[in-house]
Short mmCIF file of C-alpha atoms in Angstrom, two decimals:
data_model
loop_
_atom_site.label_atom_id
_atom_site.label_comp_id
_atom_site.label_asym_id
_atom_site.label_seq_id
_atom_site.Cartn_x
_atom_site.Cartn_y
_atom_site.Cartn_z
CA MET A 103 21.15 35.45 62.16
CA ASN A 104 17.59 36.07 61.03
CA TYR A 105 15.16 38.86 62.01
CA LYS A 106 13.32 36.88 64.70
CA GLU A 107 16.53 35.69 66.39
CA ALA A 108 17.97 39.21 66.37
CA MET A 109 14.79 40.72 67.82
CA GLU A 110 14.67 38.08 70.57
CA GLN A 111 18.31 38.74 71.46
CA ILE A 112 17.53 42.42 71.99
CA LEU A 113 14.18 42.10 73.76
CA LYS A 114 14.72 38.96 75.84
CA ARG A 115 18.44 38.95 76.55
CA ARG A 116 19.10 42.72 76.36
CA ILE A 117 22.14 42.08 74.18
CA PHE A 118 22.66 44.87 71.65
CA PHE A 119 24.29 44.78 68.24
CA ASP A 120 27.30 46.95 67.47
CA PRO A 121 26.33 49.59 64.85
CA VAL A 122 29.69 49.26 63.11
CA LYS A 123 30.38 45.50 63.22
CA ASP A 124 26.75 44.33 63.04
CA LYS A 125 25.26 46.91 60.67
CA GLN A 126 23.77 44.27 58.34
CA ILE A 127 21.85 42.75 61.26
CA LEU A 128 20.57 46.19 62.32
CA LEU A 129 19.24 46.77 58.80
CA LEU A 130 17.13 43.57 58.76
CA LYS A 131 13.45 44.49 58.60
CA ASN A 132 10.02 42.90 58.75
CA LYS A 133 6.99 43.48 56.49
CA LEU A 134 6.19 46.74 58.29
CA GLY A 135 9.68 48.07 57.67
CA ILE A 136 10.55 47.79 61.35
CA THR A 137 14.28 47.20 61.44
CA ILE A 138 16.33 45.58 64.16
CA ALA A 139 17.71 49.10 64.73
CA HIS A 140 14.15 50.27 65.59
CA TRP A 141 13.86 47.47 68.17
CA GLN A 142 17.29 48.24 69.57
CA ALA A 143 16.38 51.93 70.02
CA ALA A 144 13.06 50.94 71.63
CA ALA A 145 14.98 48.76 74.08
CA GLY A 146 17.01 51.80 75.15
CA TYR A 147 20.14 51.68 73.00
CA GLN A 148 21.43 55.12 72.00
CA PHE A 149 22.90 55.29 68.51
CA ASP A 150 25.63 57.88 68.04
CA PRO A 151 24.21 60.79 65.99
CA VAL A 152 27.52 61.37 64.21
CA ARG A 153 28.68 57.82 63.53
CA ASP A 154 25.21 56.22 63.09
CA LYS A 155 23.41 58.98 61.18
CA GLU A 156 22.31 56.55 58.44
CA ILE A 157 20.73 54.22 61.01
CA LEU A 158 18.96 57.07 62.81
CA LYS A 159 17.27 58.06 59.53
CA LEU A 160 15.68 54.63 58.93
CA ARG A 161 11.86 54.78 58.72
CA ASN A 162 9.26 52.10 59.28
CA ALA A 163 5.75 51.74 57.82
CA PHE A 164 4.45 54.03 60.59
CA ASP A 165 6.80 56.75 59.27
CA MET A 166 8.79 56.67 62.51
CA THR A 167 12.56 57.02 62.36
CA VAL A 168 15.01 55.35 64.70
CA ALA A 169 15.92 58.90 65.82
CA GLU A 170 12.33 59.57 66.89
CA ILE A 171 12.22 56.37 68.93
CA GLN A 172 15.54 57.24 70.53
CA LEU A 173 14.24 60.74 71.34
CA LYS A 174 11.09 59.33 72.95
CA LYS A 175 13.29 57.05 75.07
CA GLY A 176 14.98 60.10 76.57
CA TYR A 177 17.97 60.90 74.34
CA LEU A 178 18.21 64.58 73.41
CA PHE A 179 20.09 65.56 70.26
CA ASP A 180 22.59 68.42 70.19
CA VAL A 181 20.99 71.39 68.41
CA GLU A 182 24.23 72.49 66.75
CA ARG A 183 25.90 69.18 65.98
CA ASP A 184 22.81 67.13 64.99
CA LYS A 185 21.00 69.61 62.72
CA GLU A 186 20.52 67.02 59.96
CA ILE A 187 18.81 64.56 62.32
CA LEU A 188 16.71 67.28 63.98
CA ALA A 189 15.48 68.49 60.57
CA LEU A 190 13.98 65.08 59.72
CA PRO A 191 10.19 64.95 59.50
CA SER A 192 8.67 63.07 62.43
CA SER A 193 5.75 60.64 62.29
CA GLU A 194 3.54 63.46 63.57
CA LYS A 195 2.14 65.51 60.68
CA GLY A 196 3.94 68.78 60.09
CA LYS A 197 6.49 68.29 62.86
CA THR A 198 10.21 67.66 62.74
CA ILE A 199 12.36 65.76 65.22
CA LEU A 200 13.40 69.20 66.55
CA ASP A 201 9.75 70.11 67.18
CA LEU A 202 9.26 66.90 69.16
CA GLN A 203 12.47 67.50 71.12
CA ASN A 204 11.36 71.04 71.98
CA GLU A 205 7.98 69.70 73.19
CA ILE A 206 9.74 67.13 75.41
CA ILE A 207 12.01 69.81 76.90
CA LEU A 208 9.06 72.15 77.50
CA GLU A 209 7.04 69.38 79.19
CA LYS A 210 10.02 68.55 81.42
CA LEU A 211 10.46 72.22 82.38
CA ILE A 212 6.77 72.52 83.23
CA ARG A 213 6.86 69.36 85.39
CA ASP A 214 9.99 70.41 87.26
#
């Protein structure tokens, strides 16, 4: 399967790739470094922060990790268990994934 076919499967058919069995497909990337894993996270798939740590650390040309996309789609990481993921720099200058998560939680508390 090539990059375009994999992306279409995720975006049009909402069929996700298994992070264990289909890891090579998830690592396919385009010229901007956007992997199939980035697309899968953008479509709402939640990678397991323990099992899929390597995938969550993938960065694209916009300096955005799969973890950051997953966070922005509503998945919150466990502060104790996922320290390594939360310590990653985000695409926002001077902020980590933990900083972004804290901002999301604060915004939610203010709204509610």
